[in-house]
PDB file of C-alpha atoms in Angstrom:
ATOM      1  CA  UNK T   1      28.160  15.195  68.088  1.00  0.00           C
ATOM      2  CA  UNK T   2      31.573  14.621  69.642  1.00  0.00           C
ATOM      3  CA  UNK T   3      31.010  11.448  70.263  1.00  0.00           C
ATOM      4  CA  UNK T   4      30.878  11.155  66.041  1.00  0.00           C
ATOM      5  CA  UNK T   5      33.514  13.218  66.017  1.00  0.00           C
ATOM      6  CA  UNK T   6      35.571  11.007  68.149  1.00  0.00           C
ATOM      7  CA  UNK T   7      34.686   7.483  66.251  1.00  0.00           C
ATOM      8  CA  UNK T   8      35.118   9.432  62.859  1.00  0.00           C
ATOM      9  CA  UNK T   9      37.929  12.310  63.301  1.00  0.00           C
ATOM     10  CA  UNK T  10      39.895  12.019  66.868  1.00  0.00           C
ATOM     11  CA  UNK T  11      40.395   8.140  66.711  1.00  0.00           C
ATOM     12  CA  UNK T  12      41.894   8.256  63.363  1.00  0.00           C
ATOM     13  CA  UNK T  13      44.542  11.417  63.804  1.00  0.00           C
ATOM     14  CA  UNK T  14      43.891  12.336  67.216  1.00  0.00           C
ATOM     15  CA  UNK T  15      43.391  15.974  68.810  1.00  0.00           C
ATOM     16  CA  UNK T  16      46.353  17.619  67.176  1.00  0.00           C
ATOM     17  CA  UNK T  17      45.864  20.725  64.779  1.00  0.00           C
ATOM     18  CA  UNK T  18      46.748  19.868  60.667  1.00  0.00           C
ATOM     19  CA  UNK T  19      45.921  23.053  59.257  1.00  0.00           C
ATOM     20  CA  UNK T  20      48.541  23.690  56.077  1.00  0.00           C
ATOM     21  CA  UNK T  21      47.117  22.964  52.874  1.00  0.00           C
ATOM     22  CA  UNK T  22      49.012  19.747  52.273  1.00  0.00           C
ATOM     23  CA  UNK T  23      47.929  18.241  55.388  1.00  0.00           C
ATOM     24  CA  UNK T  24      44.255  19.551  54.736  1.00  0.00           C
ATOM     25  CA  UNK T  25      44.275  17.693  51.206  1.00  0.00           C
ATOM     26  CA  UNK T  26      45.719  14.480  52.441  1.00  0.00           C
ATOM     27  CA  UNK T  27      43.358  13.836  55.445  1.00  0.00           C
ATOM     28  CA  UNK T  28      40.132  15.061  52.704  1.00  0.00           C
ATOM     29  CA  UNK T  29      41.010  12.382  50.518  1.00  0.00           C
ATOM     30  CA  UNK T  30      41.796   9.729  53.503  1.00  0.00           C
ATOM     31  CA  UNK T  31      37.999  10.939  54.650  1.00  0.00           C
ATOM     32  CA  UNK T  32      36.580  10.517  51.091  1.00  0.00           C
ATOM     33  CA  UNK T  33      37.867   7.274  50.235  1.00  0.00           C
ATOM     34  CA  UNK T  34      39.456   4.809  52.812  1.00  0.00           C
ATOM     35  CA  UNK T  35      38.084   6.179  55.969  1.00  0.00           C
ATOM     36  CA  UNK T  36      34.539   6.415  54.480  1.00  0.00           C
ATOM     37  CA  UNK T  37      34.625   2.593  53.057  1.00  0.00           C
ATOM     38  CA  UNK T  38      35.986   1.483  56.327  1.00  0.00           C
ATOM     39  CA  UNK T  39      33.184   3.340  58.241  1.00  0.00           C
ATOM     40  CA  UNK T  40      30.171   2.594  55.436  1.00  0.00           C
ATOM     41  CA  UNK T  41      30.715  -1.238  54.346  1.00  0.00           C
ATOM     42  CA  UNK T  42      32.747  -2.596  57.368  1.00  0.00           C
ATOM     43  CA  UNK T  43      32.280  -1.031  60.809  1.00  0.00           C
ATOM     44  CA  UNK T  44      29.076  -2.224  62.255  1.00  0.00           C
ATOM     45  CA  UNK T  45      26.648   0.510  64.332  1.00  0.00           C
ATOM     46  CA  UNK T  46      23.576   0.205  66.844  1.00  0.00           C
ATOM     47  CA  UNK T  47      20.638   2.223  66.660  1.00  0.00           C
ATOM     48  CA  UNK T  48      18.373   3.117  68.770  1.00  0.00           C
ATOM     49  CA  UNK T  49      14.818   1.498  68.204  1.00  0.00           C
ATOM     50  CA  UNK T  50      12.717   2.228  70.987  1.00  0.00           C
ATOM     51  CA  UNK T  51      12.676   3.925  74.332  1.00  0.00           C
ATOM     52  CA  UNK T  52      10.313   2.576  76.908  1.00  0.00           C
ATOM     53  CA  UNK T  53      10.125   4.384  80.543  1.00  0.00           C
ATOM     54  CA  UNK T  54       8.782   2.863  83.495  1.00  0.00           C
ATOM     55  CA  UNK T  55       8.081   4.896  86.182  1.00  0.00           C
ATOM     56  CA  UNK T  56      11.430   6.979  86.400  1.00  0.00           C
ATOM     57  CA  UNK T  57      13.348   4.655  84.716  1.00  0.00           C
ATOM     58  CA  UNK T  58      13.741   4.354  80.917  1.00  0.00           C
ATOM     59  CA  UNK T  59      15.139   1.610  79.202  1.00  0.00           C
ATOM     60  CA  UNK T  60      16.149   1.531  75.816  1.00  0.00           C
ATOM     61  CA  UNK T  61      15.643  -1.294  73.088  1.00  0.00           C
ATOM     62  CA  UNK T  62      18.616  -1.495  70.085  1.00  0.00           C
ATOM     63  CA  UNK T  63      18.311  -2.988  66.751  1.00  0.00           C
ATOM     64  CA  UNK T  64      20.849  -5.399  65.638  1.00  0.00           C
ATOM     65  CA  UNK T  65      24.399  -4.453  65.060  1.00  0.00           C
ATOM     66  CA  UNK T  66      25.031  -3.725  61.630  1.00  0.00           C
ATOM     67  CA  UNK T  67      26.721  -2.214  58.912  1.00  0.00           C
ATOM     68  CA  UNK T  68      25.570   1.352  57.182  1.00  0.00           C
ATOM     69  CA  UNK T  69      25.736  -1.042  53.880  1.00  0.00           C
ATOM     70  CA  UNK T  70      23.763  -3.641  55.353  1.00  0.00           C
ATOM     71  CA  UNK T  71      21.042  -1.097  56.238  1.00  0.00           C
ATOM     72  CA  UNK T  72      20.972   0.155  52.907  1.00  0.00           C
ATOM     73  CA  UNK T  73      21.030  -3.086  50.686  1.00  0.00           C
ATOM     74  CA  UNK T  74      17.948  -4.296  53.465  1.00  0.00           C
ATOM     75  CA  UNK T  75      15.758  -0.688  52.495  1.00  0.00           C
ATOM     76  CA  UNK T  76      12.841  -1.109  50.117  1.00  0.00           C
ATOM     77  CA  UNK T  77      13.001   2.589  49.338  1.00  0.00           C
ATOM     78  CA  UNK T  78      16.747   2.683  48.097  1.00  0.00           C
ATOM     79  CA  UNK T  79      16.612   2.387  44.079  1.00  0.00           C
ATOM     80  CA  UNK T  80      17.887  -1.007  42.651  1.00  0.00           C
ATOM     81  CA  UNK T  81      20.798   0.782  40.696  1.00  0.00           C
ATOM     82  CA  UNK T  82      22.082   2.589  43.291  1.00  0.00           C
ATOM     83  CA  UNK T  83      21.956  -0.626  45.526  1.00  0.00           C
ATOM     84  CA  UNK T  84      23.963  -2.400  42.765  1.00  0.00           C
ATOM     85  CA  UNK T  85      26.582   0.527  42.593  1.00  0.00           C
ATOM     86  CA  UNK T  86      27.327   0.412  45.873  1.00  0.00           C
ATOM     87  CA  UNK T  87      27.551  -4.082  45.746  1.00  0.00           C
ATOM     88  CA  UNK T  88      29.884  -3.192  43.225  1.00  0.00           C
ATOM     89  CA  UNK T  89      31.893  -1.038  45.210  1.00  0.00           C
ATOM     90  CA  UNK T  90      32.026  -2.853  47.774  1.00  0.00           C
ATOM     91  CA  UNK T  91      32.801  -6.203  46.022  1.00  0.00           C
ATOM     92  CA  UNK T  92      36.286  -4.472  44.433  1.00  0.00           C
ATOM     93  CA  UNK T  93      36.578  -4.076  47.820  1.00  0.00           C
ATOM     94  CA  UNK T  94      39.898  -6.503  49.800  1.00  0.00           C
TER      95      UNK T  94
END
């Protein structure tokens, strides 16, 4: 979890304490809109696809790099309207 916390919270305002209510509200809405479109529709992640040991050693196998988006626009599962919601979002996007 901290390393989540780190990508997500500490890399963007660092380790220092905002804790009065007009600090509180600004860094919500920074989380709700900019931060989370940065994250979502630009910053691409790895996952983990496999794990395969050998002997004592274990070696792991990634998928491709991509976006959160990508990985949603690519699932069968994901209704059509929500997928075009979120290709309009990110098209008003600069």
């Amino acid at each position: 979890m901290e390393q989540k916390n780190w990508t997500h919270v500490r890399q963007l305002v660092g380790y220092h304490r905002y804790d009065t209510h007009d600090q509180v509200i600004r860094l919500n809405g920074l989380y709700r809109h900019e931060w989370r479109q940065y994250e979502n529709f630009f910053q691409p992640t790895i996952k983990l696809a496999e794990k395969v040991r050998t002997g004592g050693h274990v070696r792991r196998v990634y998928e491709v790099a991509r976006t959160p988006y990508d990985r949603i626009m690519g699932d069968p599962a994901v209704p059509d309207a929500r997928k075009e919601e979120l290709r309009a979002e990110y098209q008003s996007l600069n």
